[in-house]
PDB file of C-alpha atoms in Angstrom:
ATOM      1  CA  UNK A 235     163.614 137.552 -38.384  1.00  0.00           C
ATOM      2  CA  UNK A 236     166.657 138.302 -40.183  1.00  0.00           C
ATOM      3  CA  UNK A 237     169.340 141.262 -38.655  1.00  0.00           C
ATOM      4  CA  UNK A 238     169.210 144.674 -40.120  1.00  0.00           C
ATOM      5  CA  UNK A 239     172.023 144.837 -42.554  1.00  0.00           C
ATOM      6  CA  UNK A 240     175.126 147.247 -41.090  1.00  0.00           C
ATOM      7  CA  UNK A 241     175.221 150.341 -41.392  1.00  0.00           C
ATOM      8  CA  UNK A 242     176.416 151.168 -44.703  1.00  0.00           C
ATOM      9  CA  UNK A 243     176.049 148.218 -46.347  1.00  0.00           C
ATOM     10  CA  UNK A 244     174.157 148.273 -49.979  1.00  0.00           C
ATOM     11  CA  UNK A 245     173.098 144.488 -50.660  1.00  0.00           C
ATOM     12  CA  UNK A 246     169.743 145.243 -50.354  1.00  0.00           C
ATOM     13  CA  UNK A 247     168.809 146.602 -54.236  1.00  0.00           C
ATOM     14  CA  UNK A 248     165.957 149.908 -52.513  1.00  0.00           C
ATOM     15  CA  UNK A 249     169.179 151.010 -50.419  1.00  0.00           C
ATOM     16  CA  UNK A 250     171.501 150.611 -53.684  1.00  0.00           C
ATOM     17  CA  UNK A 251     169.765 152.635 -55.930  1.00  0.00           C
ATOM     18  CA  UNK A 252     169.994 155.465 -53.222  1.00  0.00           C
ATOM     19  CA  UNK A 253     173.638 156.138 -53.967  1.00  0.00           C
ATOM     20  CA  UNK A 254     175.924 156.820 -57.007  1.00  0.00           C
ATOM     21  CA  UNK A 255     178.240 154.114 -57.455  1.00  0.00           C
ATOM     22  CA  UNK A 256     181.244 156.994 -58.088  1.00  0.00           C
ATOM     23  CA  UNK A 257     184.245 158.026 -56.012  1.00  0.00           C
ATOM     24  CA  UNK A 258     182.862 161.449 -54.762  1.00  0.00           C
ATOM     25  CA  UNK A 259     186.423 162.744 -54.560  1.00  0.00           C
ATOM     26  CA  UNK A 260     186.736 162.012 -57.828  1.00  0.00           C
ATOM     27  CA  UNK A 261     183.550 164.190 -58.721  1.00  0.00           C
ATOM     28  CA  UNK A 262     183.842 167.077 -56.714  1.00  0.00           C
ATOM     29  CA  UNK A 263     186.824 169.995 -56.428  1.00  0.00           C
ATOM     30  CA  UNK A 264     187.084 172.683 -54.347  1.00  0.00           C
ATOM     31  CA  UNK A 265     185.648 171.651 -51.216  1.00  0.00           C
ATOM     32  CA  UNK A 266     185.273 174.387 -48.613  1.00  0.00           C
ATOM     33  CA  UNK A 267     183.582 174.196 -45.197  1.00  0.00           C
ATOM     34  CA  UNK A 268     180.655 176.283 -44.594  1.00  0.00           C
ATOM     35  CA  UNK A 269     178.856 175.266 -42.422  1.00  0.00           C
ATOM     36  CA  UNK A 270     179.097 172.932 -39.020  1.00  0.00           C
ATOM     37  CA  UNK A 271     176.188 171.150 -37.149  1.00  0.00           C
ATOM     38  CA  UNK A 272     175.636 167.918 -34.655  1.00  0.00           C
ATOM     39  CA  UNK A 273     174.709 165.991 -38.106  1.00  0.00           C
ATOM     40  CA  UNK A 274     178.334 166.584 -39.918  1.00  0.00           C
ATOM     41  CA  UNK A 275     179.303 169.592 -41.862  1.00  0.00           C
ATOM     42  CA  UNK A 276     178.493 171.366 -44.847  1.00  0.00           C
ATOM     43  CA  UNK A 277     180.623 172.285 -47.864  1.00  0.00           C
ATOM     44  CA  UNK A 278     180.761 174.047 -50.769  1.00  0.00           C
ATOM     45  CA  UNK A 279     181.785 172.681 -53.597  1.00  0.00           C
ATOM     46  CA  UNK A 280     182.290 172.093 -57.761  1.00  0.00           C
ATOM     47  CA  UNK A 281     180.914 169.480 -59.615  1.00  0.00           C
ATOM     48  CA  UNK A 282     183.837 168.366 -62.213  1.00  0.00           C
ATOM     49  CA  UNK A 283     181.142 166.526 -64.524  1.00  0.00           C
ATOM     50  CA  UNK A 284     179.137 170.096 -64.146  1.00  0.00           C
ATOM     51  CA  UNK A 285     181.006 172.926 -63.471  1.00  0.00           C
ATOM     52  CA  UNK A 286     177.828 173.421 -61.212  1.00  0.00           C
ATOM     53  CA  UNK A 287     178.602 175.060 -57.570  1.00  0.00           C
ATOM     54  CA  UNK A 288     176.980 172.718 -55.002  1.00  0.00           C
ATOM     55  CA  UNK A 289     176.484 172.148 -51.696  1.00  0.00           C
ATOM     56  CA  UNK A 290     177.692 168.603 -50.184  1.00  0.00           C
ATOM     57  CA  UNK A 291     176.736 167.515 -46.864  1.00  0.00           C
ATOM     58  CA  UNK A 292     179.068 165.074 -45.032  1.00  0.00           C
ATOM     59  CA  UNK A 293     177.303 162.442 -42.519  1.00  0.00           C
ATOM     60  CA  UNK A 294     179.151 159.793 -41.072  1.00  0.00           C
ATOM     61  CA  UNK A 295     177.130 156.924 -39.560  1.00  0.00           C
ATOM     62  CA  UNK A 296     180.206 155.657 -36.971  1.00  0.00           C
ATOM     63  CA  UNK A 297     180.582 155.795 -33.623  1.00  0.00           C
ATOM     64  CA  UNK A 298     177.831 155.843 -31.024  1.00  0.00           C
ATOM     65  CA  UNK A 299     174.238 155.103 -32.629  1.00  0.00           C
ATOM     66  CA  UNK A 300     175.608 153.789 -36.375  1.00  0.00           C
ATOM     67  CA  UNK A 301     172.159 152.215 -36.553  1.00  0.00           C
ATOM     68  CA  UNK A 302     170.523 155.430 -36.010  1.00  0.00           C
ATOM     69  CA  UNK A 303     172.518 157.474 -37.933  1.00  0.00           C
ATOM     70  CA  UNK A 304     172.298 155.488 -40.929  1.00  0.00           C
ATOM     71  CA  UNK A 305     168.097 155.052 -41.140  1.00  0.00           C
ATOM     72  CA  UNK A 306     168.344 159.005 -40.505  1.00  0.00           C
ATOM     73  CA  UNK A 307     170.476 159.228 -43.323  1.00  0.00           C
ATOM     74  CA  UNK A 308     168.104 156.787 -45.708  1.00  0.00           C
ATOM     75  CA  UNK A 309     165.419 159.066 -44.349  1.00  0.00           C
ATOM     76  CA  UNK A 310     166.794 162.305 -45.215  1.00  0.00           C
ATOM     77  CA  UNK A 311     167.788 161.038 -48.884  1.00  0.00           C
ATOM     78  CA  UNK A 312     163.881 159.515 -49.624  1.00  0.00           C
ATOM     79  CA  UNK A 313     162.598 162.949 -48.561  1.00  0.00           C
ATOM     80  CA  UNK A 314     165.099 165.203 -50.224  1.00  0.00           C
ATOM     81  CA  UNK A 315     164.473 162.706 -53.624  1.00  0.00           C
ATOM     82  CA  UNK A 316     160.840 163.713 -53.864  1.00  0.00           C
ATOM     83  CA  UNK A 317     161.240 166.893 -53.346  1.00  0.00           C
ATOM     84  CA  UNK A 318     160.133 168.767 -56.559  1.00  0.00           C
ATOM     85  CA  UNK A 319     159.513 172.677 -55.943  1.00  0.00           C
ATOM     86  CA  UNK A 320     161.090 175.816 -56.321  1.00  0.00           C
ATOM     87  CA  UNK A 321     161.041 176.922 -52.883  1.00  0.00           C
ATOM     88  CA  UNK A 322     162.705 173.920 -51.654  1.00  0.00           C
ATOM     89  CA  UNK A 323     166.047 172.581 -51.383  1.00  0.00           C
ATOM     90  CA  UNK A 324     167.405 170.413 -55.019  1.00  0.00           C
ATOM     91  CA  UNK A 325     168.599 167.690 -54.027  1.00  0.00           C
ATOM     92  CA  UNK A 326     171.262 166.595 -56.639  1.00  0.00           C
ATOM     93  CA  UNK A 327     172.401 163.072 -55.864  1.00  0.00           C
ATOM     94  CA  UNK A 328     173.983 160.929 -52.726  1.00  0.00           C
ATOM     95  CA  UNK A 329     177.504 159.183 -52.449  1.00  0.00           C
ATOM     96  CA  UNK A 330     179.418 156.803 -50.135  1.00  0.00           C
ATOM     97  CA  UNK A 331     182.779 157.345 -49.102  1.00  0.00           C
ATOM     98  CA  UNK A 332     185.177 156.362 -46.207  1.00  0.00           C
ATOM     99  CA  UNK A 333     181.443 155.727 -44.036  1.00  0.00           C
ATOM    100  CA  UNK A 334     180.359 158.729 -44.769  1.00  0.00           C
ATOM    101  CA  UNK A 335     177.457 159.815 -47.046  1.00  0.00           C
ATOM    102  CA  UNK A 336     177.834 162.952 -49.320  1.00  0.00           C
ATOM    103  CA  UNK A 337     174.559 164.379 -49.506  1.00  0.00           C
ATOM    104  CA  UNK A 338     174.749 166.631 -52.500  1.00  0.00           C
ATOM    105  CA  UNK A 339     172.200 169.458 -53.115  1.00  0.00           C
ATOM    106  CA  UNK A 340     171.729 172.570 -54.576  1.00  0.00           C
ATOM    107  CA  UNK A 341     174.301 175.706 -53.295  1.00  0.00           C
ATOM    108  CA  UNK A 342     172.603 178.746 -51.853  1.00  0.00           C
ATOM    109  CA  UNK A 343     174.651 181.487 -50.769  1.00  0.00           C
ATOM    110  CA  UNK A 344     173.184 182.595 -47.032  1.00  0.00           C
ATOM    111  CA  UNK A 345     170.240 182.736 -44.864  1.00  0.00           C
ATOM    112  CA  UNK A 346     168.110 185.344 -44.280  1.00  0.00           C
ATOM    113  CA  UNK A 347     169.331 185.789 -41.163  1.00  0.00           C
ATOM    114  CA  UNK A 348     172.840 186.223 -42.872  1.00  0.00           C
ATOM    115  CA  UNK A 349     171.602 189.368 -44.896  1.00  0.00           C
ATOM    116  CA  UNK A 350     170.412 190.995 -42.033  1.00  0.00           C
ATOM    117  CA  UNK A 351     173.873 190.221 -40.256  1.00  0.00           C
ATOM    118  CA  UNK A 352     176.201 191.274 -43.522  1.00  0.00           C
ATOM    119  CA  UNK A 353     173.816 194.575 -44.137  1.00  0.00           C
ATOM    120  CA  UNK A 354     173.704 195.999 -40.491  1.00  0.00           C
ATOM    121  CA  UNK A 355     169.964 196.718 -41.151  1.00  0.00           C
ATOM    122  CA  UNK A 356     166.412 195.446 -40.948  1.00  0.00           C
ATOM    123  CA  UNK A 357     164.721 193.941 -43.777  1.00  0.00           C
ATOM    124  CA  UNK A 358     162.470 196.516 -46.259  1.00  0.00           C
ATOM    125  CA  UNK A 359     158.761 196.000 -46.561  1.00  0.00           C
ATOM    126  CA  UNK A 360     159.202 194.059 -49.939  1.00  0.00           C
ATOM    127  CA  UNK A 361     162.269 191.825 -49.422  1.00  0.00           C
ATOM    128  CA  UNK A 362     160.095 190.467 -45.854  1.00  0.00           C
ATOM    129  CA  UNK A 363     156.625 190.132 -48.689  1.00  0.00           C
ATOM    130  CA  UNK A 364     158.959 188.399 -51.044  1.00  0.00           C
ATOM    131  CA  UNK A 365     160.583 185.926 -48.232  1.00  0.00           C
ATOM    132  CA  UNK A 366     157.329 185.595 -47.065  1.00  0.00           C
ATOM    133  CA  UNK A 367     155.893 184.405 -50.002  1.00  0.00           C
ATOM    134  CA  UNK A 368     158.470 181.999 -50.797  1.00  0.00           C
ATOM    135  CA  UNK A 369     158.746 180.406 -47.001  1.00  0.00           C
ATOM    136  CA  UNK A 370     154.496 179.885 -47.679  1.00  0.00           C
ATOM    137  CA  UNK A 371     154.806 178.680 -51.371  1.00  0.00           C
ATOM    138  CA  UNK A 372     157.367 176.074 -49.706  1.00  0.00           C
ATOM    139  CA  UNK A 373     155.135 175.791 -46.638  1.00  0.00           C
ATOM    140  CA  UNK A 374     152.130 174.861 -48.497  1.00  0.00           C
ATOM    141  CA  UNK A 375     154.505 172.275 -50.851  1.00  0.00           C
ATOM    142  CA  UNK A 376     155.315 170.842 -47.838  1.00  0.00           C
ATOM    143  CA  UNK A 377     151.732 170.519 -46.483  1.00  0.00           C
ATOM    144  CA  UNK A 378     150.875 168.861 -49.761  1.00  0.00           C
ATOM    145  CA  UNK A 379     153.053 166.382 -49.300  1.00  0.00           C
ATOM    146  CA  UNK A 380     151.811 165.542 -45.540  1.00  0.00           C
ATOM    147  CA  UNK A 381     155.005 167.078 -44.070  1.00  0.00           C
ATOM    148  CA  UNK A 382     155.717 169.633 -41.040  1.00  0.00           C
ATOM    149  CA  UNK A 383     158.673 171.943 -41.420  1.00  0.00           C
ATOM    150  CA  UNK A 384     159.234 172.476 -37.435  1.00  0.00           C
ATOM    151  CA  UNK A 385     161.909 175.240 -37.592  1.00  0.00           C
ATOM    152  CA  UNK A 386     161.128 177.916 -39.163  1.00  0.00           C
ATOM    153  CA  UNK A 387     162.996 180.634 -38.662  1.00  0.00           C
ATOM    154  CA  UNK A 388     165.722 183.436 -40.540  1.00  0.00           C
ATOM    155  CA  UNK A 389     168.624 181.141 -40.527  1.00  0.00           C
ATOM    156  CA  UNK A 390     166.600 178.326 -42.012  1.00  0.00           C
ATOM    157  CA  UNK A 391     165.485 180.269 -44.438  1.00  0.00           C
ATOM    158  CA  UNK A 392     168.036 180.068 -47.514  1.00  0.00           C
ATOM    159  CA  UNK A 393     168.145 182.404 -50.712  1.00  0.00           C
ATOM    160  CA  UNK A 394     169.792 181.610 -53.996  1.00  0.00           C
ATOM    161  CA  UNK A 395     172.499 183.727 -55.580  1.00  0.00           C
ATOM    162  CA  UNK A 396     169.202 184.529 -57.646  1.00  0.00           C
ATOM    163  CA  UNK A 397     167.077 185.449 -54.494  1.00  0.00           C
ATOM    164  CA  UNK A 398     164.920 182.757 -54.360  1.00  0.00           C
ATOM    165  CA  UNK A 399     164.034 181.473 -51.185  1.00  0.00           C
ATOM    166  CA  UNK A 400     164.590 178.120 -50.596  1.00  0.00           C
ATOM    167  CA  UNK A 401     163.352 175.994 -47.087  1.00  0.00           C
ATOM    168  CA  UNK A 402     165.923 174.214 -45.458  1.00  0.00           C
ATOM    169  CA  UNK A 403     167.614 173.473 -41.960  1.00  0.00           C
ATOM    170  CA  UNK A 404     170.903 174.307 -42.593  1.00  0.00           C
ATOM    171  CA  UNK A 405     170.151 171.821 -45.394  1.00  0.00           C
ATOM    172  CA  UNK A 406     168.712 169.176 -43.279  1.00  0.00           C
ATOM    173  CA  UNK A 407     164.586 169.033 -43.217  1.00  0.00           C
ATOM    174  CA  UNK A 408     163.053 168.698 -39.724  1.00  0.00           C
ATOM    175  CA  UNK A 409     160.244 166.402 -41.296  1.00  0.00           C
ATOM    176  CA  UNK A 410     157.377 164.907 -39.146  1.00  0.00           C
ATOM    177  CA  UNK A 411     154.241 162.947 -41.555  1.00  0.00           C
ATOM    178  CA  UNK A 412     150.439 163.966 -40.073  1.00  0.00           C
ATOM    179  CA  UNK A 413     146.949 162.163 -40.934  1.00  0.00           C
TER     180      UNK A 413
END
């Protein structure tokens, strides 16, 4: 049986295609961090190509567990790929830099849990029925495709400068596949 490749390492033509062959720095301007987590941080950013805000999250797969990291990584990038609905996250592309993958997707500007926070007030009637319905219209997307999202809750809930609700973990899917 032949090793796994290392962590990182694109000979093998399915892995490849994953990625954009660009220089990421070369791409993207503006980078600001918001948002930090045990999987890498999160930043907001400008596509040069574009003009298009995005968001870009930074994984590295060094250190302790490369191996893991990486097939998380692969993981994360398949599922975000055939992702095709409005109430979920857009996933716009994936880079490699400096062993670290740029996961670029579509920019949202808070949480519901941030609107709550920033207004000092509950939620009306309607803006809870119109988060609702986009956290089930995602829900059921999700259930379609044979996936569990297993945190649901205000701060994984995301809204668009537009107000549509999109499902995410601070941009990271907790995905599990039932029969």
């Amino acid at each position: 049986m032949a090793p796994a490749p290392r962590p990182g390492s694109l000979k093998d033509p399915e892995i490849a295609e994953l990625f954009n062959k660009h220089d990421p720095d070369k791409i993207f301007d503006d980078l600001r961090e918001i948002g930090h987590g045990s999987f890498g941080a999160v930043y907001y950013a400008r596509c040069n190509l574009t003009r298009e805000i995005v968001a870009i999250k930074k994984m590295s797969y060094l250190g302790k567990q490369s191996m893991e990291k990486w097939q998380d990584i692969l993981k994360e990038i398949r599922f975000l790929r055939q992702l095709n609905h409005p109430n979920t996250i857009e996933y716009k592309g994936c880079y490699l830099h400096e062993n670290t993958a740029w996961l670029v997707m579509e920019y949202c500007v808070g949480s519901a849990s941030d609107i709550i926070e920033v207004h000092k007030r509950p939620l009306k009637e309607d803006e809870i029925a119109a988060i609702c319905d986009g956290v089930l219209h995602g829900l059921s997307y999700l259930h379609i495709l044979g996936r569990i999202h297993r945190d649901i809750k205000a701060g994984n809930i995301l809204l668009t400068e537009q107000g549509v609700v999109k499902l995410g973990k601070q941009l990271f899917f907790i995905i599990k596949t039932f029969n």
